[in-house]
Amino acid sequence: MRFSTFSTVALVFARHVCTLPTEKDKVSGLDVALSQANNTRMKAVVKNIGQEDVTFVHLNFFGDKAPVKKVSVYQNNTELAFSGINRHFRLQGITPDSFTTLKTGEAIEDEFDIATTTELSSGGSVLLKSSGLVPLVSNGAVSGYLPYHSNDLNIKIDGLKASQVAKAIKPLQRRTKVTCDNQRMKNELTDALRKTSSLASVAANAARYGSADKFREYFKTTDGSVRQTVAARLDAVAREAGSSTSGATTYYCTDAYGYCESSVLAYTIPIRDVIVNCELYYSYLPELTSNCHEQDRATTSLHEFTHAPGVYSPGTQDLGYGYEAATALSSQEAVMNADTYALYANGEFQRQTSMPS
């Protein structure tokens, strides 16, 4: 990523040390019934099958109007590439337009066209399914998570009709590797990326040589090959965030594609290695938090860089958002979860800077 000259920065002293996760009771989840409406247009009925009313964030989920990943699409036992966006939202102060409430037994419907974010012009048989964790909301803040699971939907696609569906993401003319006309935002992003690079380097070193217990807390294993994989991705993020003359990503300071909303901090378009900051990135986030597992600009950018396959392939997904959801994932899932890297980097920074010198 070409942005500005990188220099080493001193990181501030942390006041809090991250603790081990605490187990919480998991409520019954959401049932997702998938069906084919018309060729590549799908219908999802999301039903609350639990015993309590639930309120959840629908960003990156069914009900989100942006081209986010709602289902995984497989053909010949291989998942097809997703060409939409991953949205990164705030964990506190979430506005009502970003969440949905379902009473027990209540359901919502969502229709979407998978051809807008998946190349299906070859047609043929495909398999669709969806599962994961959706964040619960209480008093405008993420308070837990809710599992969801769909049926496996096997369908046939008319390739000619699919090829006529417009893609959601349109190309932008690229003048430089980074577009940032606002000087204040450019300066703030420059400072944040310096810290992103430093955090990623600290975390990469910890993944290789640091505490096995702390690594297990986030990645659910101490296997040497997994530690090397995590370290390699974090090394790649450190290089990308710290580079001033080369790199794989294009980083926009402002909403170049129009997918920022009231609770969105930033988003990534993985297939294009594009990262976009929203206004909240500057107005809501501190540059670097001294609190455990809280959001800041440095770890938000780190999260986004892990999504980009040009930084390290394959790019990560959003399988568990926030500490509770991320630490509930399996090891295989955690290694592919963007927030796990951001949380681990934050946790290692808090732990190491809190140690007596």
PDB file of C-alpha atoms in Angstrom, residues 3 8 30 52 71 89 95 121 126 128 131 133 157 171 177 179-180 215 224 231 243 248 251 275 286 290 304 314 323:
ATOM      1  CA  PHE A   3       0.598   6.084   1.387  1.00  0.00           C
ATOM      2  CA  THR A   8       8.892   3.438  13.982  1.00  0.00           C
ATOM      3  CA  LEU A  30     -31.768 -18.321  14.269  1.00  0.00           C
ATOM      4  CA  GLU A  52     -36.698 -15.067  24.046  1.00  0.00           C
ATOM      5  CA  VAL A  71     -24.398 -17.347   1.703  1.00  0.00           C
ATOM      6  CA  PHE A  89     -18.983  -1.803  12.395  1.00  0.00           C
ATOM      7  CA  THR A  95     -27.890   3.033  15.781  1.00  0.00           C
ATOM      8  CA  SER A 121     -21.980 -17.315 -16.108  1.00  0.00           C
ATOM      9  CA  VAL A 126     -24.418 -25.116  -7.216  1.00  0.00           C
ATOM     10  CA  LEU A 128     -25.768 -22.698  -1.151  1.00  0.00           C
ATOM     11  CA  SER A 131     -23.973 -20.465   9.108  1.00  0.00           C
ATOM     12  CA  LEU A 133     -22.637 -16.034  14.580  1.00  0.00           C
ATOM     13  CA  ILE A 157     -28.256 -21.978 -12.597  1.00  0.00           C
ATOM     14  CA  PRO A 171     -14.704  -0.303 -11.010  1.00  0.00           C
ATOM     15  CA  LYS A 177      -2.603   3.455  -4.840  1.00  0.00           C
ATOM     16  CA  THR A 179      -6.892   8.329  -2.741  1.00  0.00           C
ATOM     17  CA  CYS A 180      -7.040  10.831   0.104  1.00  0.00           C
ATOM     18  CA  PHE A 215      -2.125 -17.892  21.433  1.00  0.00           C
ATOM     19  CA  GLY A 224       3.469 -24.882  15.382  1.00  0.00           C
ATOM     20  CA  ALA A 231       2.690 -14.961  12.107  1.00  0.00           C
ATOM     21  CA  SER A 243       5.056   0.565   2.992  1.00  0.00           C
ATOM     22  CA  ALA A 248      -1.183  -4.726  -2.961  1.00  0.00           C
ATOM     23  CA  TYR A 251      -6.781   2.588   0.595  1.00  0.00           C
ATOM     24  CA  ILE A 275     -10.033  -0.754   1.758  1.00  0.00           C
ATOM     25  CA  PRO A 286      -9.154   6.539  19.135  1.00  0.00           C
ATOM     26  CA  SER A 290      -5.147   1.293  26.060  1.00  0.00           C
ATOM     27  CA  GLU A 304      -9.270  -4.743   7.072  1.00  0.00           C
ATOM     28  CA  PRO A 314      -6.565 -16.386   1.152  1.00  0.00           C
ATOM     29  CA  TYR A 323     -14.086 -11.004  21.508  1.00  0.00           C
TER      30      TYR A 323
END
